[in-house]
Each structure stands twice: as C-alpha cells, then as structure tokens.
PDB file of C-alpha atoms in Angstrom:
ATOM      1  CA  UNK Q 194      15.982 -12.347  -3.637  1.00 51.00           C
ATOM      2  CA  UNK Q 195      13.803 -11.666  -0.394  1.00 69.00           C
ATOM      3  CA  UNK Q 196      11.132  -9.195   0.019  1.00 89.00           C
ATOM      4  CA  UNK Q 197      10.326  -6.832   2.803  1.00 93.00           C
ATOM      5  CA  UNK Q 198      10.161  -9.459   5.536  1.00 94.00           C
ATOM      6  CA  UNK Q 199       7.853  -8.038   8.877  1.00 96.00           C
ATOM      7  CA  UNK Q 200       7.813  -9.378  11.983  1.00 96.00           C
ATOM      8  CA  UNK Q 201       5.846 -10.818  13.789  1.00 97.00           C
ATOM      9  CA  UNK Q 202       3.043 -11.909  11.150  1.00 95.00           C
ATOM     10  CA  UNK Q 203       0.817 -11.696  14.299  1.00 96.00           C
ATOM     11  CA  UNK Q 204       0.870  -9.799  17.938  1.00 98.00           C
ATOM     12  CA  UNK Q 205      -1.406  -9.995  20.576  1.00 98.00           C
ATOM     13  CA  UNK Q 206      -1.595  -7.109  23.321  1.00 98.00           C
ATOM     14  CA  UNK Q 207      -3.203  -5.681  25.908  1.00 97.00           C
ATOM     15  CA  UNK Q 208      -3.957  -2.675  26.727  1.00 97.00           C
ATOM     16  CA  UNK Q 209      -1.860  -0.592  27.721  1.00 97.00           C
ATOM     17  CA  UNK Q 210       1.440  -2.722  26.634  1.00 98.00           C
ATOM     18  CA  UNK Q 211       4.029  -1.811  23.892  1.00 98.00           C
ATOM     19  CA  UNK Q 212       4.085  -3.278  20.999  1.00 98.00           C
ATOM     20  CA  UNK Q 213       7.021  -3.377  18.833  1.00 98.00           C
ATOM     21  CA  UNK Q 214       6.678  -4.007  14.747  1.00 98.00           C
ATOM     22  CA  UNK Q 215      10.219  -4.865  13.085  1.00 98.00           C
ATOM     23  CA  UNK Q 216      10.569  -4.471   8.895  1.00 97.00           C
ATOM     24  CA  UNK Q 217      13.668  -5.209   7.255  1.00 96.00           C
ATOM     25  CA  UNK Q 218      13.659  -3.814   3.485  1.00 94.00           C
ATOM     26  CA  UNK Q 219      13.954  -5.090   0.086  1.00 92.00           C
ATOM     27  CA  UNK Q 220      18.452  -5.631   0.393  1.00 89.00           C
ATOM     28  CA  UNK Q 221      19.587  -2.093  -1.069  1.00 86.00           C
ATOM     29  CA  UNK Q 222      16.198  -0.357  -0.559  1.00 89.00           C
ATOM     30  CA  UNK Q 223      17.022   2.644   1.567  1.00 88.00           C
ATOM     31  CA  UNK Q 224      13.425   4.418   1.661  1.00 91.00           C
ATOM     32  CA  UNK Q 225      10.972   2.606   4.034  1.00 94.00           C
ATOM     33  CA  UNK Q 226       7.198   3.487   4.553  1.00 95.00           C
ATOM     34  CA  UNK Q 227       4.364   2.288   7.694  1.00 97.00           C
ATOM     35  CA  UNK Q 228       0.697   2.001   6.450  1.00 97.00           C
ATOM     36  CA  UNK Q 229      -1.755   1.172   8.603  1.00 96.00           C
ATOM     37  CA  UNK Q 230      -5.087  -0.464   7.134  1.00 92.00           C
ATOM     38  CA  UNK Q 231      -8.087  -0.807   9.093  1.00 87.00           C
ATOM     39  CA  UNK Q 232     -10.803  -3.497   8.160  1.00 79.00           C
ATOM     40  CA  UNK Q 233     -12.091  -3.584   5.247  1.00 73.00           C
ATOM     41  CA  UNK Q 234     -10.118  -0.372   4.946  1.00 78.00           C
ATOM     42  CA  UNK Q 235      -7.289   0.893   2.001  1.00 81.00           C
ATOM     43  CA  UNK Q 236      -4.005   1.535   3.893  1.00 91.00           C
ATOM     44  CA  UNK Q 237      -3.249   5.090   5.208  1.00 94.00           C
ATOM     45  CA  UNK Q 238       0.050   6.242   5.496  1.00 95.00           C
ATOM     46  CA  UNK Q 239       1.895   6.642   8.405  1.00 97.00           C
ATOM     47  CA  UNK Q 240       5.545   7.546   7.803  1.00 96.00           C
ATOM     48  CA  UNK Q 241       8.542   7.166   5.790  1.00 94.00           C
ATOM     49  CA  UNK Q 242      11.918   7.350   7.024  1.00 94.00           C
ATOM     50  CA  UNK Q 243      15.205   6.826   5.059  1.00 92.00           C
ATOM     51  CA  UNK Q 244      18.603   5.413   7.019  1.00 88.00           C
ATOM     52  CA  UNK Q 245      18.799   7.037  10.364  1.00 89.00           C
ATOM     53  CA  UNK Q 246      15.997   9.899   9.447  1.00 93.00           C
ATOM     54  CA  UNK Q 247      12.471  10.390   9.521  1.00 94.00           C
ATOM     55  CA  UNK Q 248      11.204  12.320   6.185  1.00 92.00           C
ATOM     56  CA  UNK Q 249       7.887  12.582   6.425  1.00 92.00           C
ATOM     57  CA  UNK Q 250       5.581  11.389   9.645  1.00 94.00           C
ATOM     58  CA  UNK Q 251       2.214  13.483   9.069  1.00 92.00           C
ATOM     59  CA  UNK Q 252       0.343  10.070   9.109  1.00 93.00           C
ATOM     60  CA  UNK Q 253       1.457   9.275  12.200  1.00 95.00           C
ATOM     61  CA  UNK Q 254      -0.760  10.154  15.602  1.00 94.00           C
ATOM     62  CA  UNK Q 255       0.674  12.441  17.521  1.00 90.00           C
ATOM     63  CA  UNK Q 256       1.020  10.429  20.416  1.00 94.00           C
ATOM     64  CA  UNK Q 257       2.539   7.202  21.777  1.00 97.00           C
ATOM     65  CA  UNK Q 258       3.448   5.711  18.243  1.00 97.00           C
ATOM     66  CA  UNK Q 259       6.877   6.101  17.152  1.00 97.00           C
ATOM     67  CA  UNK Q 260       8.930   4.908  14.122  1.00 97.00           C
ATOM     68  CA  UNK Q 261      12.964   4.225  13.073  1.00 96.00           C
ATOM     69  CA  UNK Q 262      15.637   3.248  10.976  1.00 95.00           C
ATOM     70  CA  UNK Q 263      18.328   2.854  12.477  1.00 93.00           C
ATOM     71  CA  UNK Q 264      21.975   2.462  10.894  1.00 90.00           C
ATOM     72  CA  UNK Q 265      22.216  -1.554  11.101  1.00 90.00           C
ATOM     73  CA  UNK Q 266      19.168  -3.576  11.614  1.00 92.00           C
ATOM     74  CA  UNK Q 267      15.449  -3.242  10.644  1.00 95.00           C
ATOM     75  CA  UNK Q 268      13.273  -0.367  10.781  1.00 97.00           C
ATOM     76  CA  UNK Q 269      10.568  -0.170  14.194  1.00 98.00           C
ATOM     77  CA  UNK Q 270       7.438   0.697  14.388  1.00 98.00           C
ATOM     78  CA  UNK Q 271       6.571   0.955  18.067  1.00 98.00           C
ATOM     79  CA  UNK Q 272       3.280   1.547  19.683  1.00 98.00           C
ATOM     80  CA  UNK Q 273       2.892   2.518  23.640  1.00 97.00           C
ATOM     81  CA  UNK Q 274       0.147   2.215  25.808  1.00 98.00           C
ATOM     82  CA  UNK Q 275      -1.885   0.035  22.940  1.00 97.00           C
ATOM     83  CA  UNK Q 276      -5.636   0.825  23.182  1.00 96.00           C
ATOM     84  CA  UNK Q 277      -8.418  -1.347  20.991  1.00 94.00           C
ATOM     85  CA  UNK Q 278      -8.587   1.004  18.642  1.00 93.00           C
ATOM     86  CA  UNK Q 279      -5.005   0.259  17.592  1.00 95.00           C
ATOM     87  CA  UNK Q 280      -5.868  -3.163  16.411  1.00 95.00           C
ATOM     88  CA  UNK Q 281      -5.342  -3.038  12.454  1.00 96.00           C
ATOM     89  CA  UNK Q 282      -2.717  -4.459   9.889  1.00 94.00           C
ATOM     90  CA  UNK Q 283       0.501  -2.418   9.568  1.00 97.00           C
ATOM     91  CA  UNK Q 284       2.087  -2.755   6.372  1.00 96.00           C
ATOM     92  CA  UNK Q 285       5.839  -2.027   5.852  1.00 96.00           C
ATOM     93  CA  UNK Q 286       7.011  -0.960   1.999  1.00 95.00           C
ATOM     94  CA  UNK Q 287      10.291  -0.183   0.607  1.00 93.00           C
ATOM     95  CA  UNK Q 288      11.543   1.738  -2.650  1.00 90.00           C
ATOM     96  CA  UNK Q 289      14.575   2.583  -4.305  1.00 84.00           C
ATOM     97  CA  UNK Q 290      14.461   5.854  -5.633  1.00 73.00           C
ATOM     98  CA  UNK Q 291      15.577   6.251  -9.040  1.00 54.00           C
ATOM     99  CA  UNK Q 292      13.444   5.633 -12.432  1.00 44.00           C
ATOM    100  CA  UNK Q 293      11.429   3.104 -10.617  1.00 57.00           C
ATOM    101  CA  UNK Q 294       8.515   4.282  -7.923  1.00 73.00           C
ATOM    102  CA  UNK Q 295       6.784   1.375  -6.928  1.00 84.00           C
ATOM    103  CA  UNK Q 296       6.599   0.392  -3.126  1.00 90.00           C
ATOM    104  CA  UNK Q 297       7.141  -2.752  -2.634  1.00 91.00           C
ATOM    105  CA  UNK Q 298       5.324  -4.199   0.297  1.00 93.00           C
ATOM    106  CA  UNK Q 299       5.844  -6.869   3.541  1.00 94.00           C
ATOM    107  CA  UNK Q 300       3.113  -9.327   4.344  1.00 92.00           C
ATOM    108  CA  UNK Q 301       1.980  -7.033   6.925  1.00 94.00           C
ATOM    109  CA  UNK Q 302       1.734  -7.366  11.017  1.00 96.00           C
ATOM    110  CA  UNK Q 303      -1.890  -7.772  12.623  1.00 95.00           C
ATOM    111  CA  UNK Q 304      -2.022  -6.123  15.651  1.00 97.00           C
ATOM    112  CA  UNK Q 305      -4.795  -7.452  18.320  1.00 97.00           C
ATOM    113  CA  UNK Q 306      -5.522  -5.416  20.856  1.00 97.00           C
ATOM    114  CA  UNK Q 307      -7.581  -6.719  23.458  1.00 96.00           C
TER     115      UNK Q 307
ATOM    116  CA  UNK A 996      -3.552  17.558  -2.824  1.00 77.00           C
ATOM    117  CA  UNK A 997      -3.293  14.278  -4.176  1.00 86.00           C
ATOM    118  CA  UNK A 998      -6.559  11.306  -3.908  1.00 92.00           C
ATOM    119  CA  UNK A 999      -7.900   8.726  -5.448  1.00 95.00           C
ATOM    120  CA  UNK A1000     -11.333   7.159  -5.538  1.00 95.00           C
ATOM    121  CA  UNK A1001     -12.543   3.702  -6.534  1.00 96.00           C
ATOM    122  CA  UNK A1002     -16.531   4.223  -6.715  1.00 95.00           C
ATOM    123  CA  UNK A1003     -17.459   0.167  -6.686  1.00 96.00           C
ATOM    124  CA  UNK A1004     -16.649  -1.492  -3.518  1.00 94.00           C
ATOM    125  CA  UNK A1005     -17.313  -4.983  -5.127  1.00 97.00           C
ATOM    126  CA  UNK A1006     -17.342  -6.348  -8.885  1.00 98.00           C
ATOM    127  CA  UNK A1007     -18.397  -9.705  -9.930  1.00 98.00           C
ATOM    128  CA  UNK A1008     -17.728 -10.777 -13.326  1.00 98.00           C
ATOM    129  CA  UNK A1009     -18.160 -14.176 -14.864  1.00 98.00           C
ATOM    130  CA  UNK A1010     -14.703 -16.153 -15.511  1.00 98.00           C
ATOM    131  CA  UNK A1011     -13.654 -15.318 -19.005  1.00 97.00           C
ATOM    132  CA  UNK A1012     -15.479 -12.256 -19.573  1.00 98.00           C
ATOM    133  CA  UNK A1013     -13.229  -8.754 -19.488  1.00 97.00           C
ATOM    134  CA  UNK A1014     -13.172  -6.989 -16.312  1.00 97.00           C
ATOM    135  CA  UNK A1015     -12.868  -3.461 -15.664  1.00 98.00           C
ATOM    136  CA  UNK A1016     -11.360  -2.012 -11.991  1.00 98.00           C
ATOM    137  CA  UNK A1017     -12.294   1.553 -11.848  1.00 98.00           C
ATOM    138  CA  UNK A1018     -10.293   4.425 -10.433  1.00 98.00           C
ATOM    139  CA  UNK A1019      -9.987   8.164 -10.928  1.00 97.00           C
ATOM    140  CA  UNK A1020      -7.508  10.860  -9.416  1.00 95.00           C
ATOM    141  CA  UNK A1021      -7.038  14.025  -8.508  1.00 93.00           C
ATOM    142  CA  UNK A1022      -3.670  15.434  -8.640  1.00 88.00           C
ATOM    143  CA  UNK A1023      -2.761  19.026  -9.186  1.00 83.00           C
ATOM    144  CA  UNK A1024       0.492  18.274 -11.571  1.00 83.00           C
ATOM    145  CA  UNK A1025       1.444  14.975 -13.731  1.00 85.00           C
ATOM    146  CA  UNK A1026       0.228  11.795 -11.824  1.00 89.00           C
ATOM    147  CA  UNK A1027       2.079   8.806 -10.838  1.00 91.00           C
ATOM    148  CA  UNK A1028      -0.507   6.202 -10.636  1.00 94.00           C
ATOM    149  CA  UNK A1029      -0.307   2.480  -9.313  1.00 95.00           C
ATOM    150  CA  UNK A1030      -2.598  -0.469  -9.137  1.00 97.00           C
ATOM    151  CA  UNK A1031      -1.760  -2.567  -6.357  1.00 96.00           C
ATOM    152  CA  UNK A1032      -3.631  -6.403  -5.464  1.00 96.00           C
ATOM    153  CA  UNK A1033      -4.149  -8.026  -1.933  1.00 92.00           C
ATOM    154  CA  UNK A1034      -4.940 -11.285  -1.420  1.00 90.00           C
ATOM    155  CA  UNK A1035      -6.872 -12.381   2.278  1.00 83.00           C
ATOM    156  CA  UNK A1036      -3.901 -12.163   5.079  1.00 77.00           C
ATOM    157  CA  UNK A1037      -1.440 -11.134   2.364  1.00 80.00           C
ATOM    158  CA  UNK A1038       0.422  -7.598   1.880  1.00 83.00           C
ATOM    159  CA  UNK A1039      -0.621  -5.490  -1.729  1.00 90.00           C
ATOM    160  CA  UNK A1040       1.407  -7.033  -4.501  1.00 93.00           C
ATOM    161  CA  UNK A1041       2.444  -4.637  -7.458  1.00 92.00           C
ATOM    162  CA  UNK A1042       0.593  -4.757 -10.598  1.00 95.00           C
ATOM    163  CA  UNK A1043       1.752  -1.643 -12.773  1.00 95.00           C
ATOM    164  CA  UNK A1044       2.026   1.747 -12.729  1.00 94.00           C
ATOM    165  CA  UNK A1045       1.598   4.954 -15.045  1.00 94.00           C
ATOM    166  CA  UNK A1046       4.874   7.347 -14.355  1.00 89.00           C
ATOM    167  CA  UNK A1047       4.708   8.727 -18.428  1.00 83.00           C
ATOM    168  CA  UNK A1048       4.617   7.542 -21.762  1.00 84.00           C
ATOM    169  CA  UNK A1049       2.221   5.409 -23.747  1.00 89.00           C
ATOM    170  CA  UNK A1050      -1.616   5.465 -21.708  1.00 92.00           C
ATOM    171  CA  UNK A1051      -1.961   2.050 -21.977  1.00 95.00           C
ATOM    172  CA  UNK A1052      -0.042   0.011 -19.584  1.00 95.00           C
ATOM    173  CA  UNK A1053       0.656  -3.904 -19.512  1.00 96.00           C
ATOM    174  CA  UNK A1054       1.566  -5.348 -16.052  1.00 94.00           C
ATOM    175  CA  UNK A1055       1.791  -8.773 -14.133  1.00 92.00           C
ATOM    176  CA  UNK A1056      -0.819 -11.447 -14.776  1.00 93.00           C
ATOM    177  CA  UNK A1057      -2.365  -9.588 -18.146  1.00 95.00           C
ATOM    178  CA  UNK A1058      -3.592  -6.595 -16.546  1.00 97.00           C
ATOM    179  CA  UNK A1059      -3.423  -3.594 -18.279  1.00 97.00           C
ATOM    180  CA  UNK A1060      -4.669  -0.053 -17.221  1.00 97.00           C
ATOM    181  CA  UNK A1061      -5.342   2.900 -19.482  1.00 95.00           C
ATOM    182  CA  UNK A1062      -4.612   6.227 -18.714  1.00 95.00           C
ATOM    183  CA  UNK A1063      -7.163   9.161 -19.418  1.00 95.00           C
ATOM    184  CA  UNK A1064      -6.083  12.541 -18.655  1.00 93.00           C
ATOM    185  CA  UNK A1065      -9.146  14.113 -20.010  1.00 93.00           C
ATOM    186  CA  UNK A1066     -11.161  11.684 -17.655  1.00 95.00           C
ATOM    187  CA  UNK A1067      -8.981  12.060 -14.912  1.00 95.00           C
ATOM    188  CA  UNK A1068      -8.769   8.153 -15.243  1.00 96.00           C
ATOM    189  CA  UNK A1069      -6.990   4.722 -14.302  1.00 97.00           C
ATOM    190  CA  UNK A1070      -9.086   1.683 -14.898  1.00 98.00           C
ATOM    191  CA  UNK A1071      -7.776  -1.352 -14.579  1.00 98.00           C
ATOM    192  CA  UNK A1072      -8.975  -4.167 -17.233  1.00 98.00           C
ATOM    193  CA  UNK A1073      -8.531  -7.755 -18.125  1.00 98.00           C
ATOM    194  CA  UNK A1074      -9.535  -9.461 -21.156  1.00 97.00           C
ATOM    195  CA  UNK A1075     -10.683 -12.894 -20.082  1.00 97.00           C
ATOM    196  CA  UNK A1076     -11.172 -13.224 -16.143  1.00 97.00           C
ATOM    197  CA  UNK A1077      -9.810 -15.877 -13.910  1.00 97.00           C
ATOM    198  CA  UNK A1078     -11.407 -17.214 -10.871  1.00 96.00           C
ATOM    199  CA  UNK A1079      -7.888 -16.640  -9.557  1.00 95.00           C
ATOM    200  CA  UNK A1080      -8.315 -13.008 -10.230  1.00 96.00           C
ATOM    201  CA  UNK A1081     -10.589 -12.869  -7.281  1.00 96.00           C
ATOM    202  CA  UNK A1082      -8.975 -10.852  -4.556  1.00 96.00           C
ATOM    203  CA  UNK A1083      -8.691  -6.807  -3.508  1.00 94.00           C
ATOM    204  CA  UNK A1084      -7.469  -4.147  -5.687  1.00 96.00           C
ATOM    205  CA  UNK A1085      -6.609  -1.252  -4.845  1.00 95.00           C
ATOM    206  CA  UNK A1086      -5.142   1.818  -7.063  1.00 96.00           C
ATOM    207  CA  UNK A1087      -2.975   4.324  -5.402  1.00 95.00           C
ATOM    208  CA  UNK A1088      -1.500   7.840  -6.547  1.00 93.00           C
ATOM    209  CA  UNK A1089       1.992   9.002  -5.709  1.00 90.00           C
ATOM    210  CA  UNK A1090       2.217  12.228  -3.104  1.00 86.00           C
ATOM    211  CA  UNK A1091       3.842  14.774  -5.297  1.00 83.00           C
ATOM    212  CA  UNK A1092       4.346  17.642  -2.254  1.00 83.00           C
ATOM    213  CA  UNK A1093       8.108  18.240  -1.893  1.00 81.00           C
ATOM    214  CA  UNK A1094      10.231  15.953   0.196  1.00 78.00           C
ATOM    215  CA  UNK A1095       7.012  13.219   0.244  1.00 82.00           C
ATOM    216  CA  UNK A1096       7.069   9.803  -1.298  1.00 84.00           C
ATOM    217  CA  UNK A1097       4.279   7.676   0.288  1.00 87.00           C
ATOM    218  CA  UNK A1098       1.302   6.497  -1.975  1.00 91.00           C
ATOM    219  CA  UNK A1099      -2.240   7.885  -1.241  1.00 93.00           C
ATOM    220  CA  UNK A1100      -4.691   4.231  -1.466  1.00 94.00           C
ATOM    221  CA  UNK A1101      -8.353   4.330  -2.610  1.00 94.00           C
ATOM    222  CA  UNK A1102     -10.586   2.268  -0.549  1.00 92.00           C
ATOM    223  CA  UNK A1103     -10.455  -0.553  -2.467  1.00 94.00           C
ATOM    224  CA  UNK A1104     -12.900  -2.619  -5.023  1.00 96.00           C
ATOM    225  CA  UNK A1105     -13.118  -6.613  -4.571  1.00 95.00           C
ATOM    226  CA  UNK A1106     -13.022  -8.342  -7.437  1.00 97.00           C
ATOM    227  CA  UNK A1107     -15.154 -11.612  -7.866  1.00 97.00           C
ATOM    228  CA  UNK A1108     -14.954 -14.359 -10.564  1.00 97.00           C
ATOM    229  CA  UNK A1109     -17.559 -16.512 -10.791  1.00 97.00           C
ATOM    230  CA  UNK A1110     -16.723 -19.335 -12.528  1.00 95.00           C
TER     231      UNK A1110
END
C-alpha cells in the first residue's frame, strides 16, 4: 500500500534553471496539495488541484511557479527561473474526500538553489 | 479566517514523564483540527485529528489530544514519554472557506526526551 511517493528526494539548481517536482498520490486519492516549508519553518500552503483542475492556488506566488494534475501520471510542481530564495522543502499531500480529512503526506523534495 | 498557534518552540521532558504539545485555534465555525509529527529529512506523519464527537482523542503511538472549545484548545499529551518521541510536531486546522481544503500549520514545537 504505497504512500505519496515525490520525486526527486533532492534537486540541486541554479539560478535561473527550472526545476520540476513530480508527486504521485496515495492510489485512489484524487485531491492533491503543495506546501512549501522553509527552515525551521511550519509548511505554508501552496495549492491544491484535483484531476485535471486547479481548486485553490492563493498560496502560490504569482509568478514563475506553476502546478498540475494531469489526467494520467503524477501531479508537477514546476518552478522557473529558480532564485536562492526558492530553496526550501516542498511537501506533496493527498486526501480522499469523504468522512476522512487527513492529508496524507510525501517525504518531501529539498530544493537547493545555489 | 482560520490559524493556529503553538506558543513553545521547544519542550524537553524527561523520558517517562507526561508531555503536553500545546496548540490553540482560531476558527470562525466548528474546527477540524490535526496534529501532525516530522521526523529530521522526513515528511509530517498523521497523528489524529478532532472532526466531532468525544473531546478527547486517541491516535498513533498513545497520543491523545483534548479538545476545549471554551479554551479555544488542542493540546497534545502523552502519558509516559519516549526518547523516541523526540521529533517536530506540528498541529494544523482545516481551511473551512468554500471550495478550500488545505490545512493551515502552526510553526511548530520540538519535542525533546531526555532520557
């Protein structure tokens, strides 16, 4: 019974590259969420999208980061133009909506600017 | 608007005394409230939640957390600590506006065990 799986665990980039965060949710979760946590931090919230949709993105800058879920395959979390100031964990969670709420989460992605 | 706050950044407690996590809300409606635990590189793992029902709540590992409406309260407690224990916690309230879903996080209180 896997979890939310992320990839990759780690990603280097400079700046000014993309980066590109991949989350694949709990099988038959159909509700996926980005947090971002900063050191030493708790984890904002970034966005939530369902299949094909984004729901809610008032967490999310309003520039170069963007977010999906597509149809088939995982949801992406993709950053342009990567400054320092992105460097942070970014946390993928799924839910099933029904009597249950909790989030469950993915072992996260650090992201190293440099 | 929906928050949370955790007011100790760090607790230490000796192993096999109770603990006590603190957390209150603020919530304009009926909370859904969730303690969440991170261990060093790791992503939160669940612990329990408060949706309705009885105030006291049992969860994973013998944590339990006690609701208080008239405290606007969540604390998280223990009976008997285990160095194990030692790790992040972080409590987290559900964002009630219409069409949302994502959890609002406190900033966290690390918990130490001293054995």
């Amino acid at each position: 019974n896997a979890g939310v799986m992320q990839n990759p665990r780690h990603l280097v980039r400079r700046r000014g590259q993309e980066a590109r965060l991949r989350c694949s949710p709990v099988k038959g979760h159909s509700h996926v969420y980005w947090y971002r946590q900063l050191p030493e931090e708790g984890l904002k919230f970034m966005v939530y999208l369902q299949k094909e949709n984004i729901i809610d993105e008032s967490g999310m800058p309003k520039e170069r980061f963007s977010a999906e879920f597509p149809k088939e395959g995982p949801s992406i979390l993709r950053i342009q133009q990567v400054v320092r100031g992105d460097s942070a964990a970014y946390f993928c969670a799924s839910s099933s909506l029904g009597e249950s709420y909790e989030q469950y989460f993915g072992p996260g992605t650090r992201l190293t600017v440099t | 608007a929906q928050s949370v706050a955790q007011p100790e950044d760090q607790v230490n407690v000796a192993e096999g005394n109770p603990l006590t996590v603190k957390c209150t809300y603020s919530v304009s409606g009926n909370p859904y409230l969730f303690w969440y635990v991170q261990y060093p590189n790791r992503g939160l793992q669940f612990l329990l939640k408060y949706i309705t029902g009885d105030n006291l709540v049992k969860g994973s590992y013998g944590f339990e957390a006690e609701f208080n409406k008239s405290q606007t309260s969540f604390h998280l407690k223990k009976p008997s600590a285990l160095v194990s224990d030692s790790a992040l916690y972080f409590c987290a309230v559900r964002n009630l506006s219409p069409g949302a879903n994502n959890l609002f996080f406190g900033t966290g209180t690390r918990l130490t065990v001293i054995p």
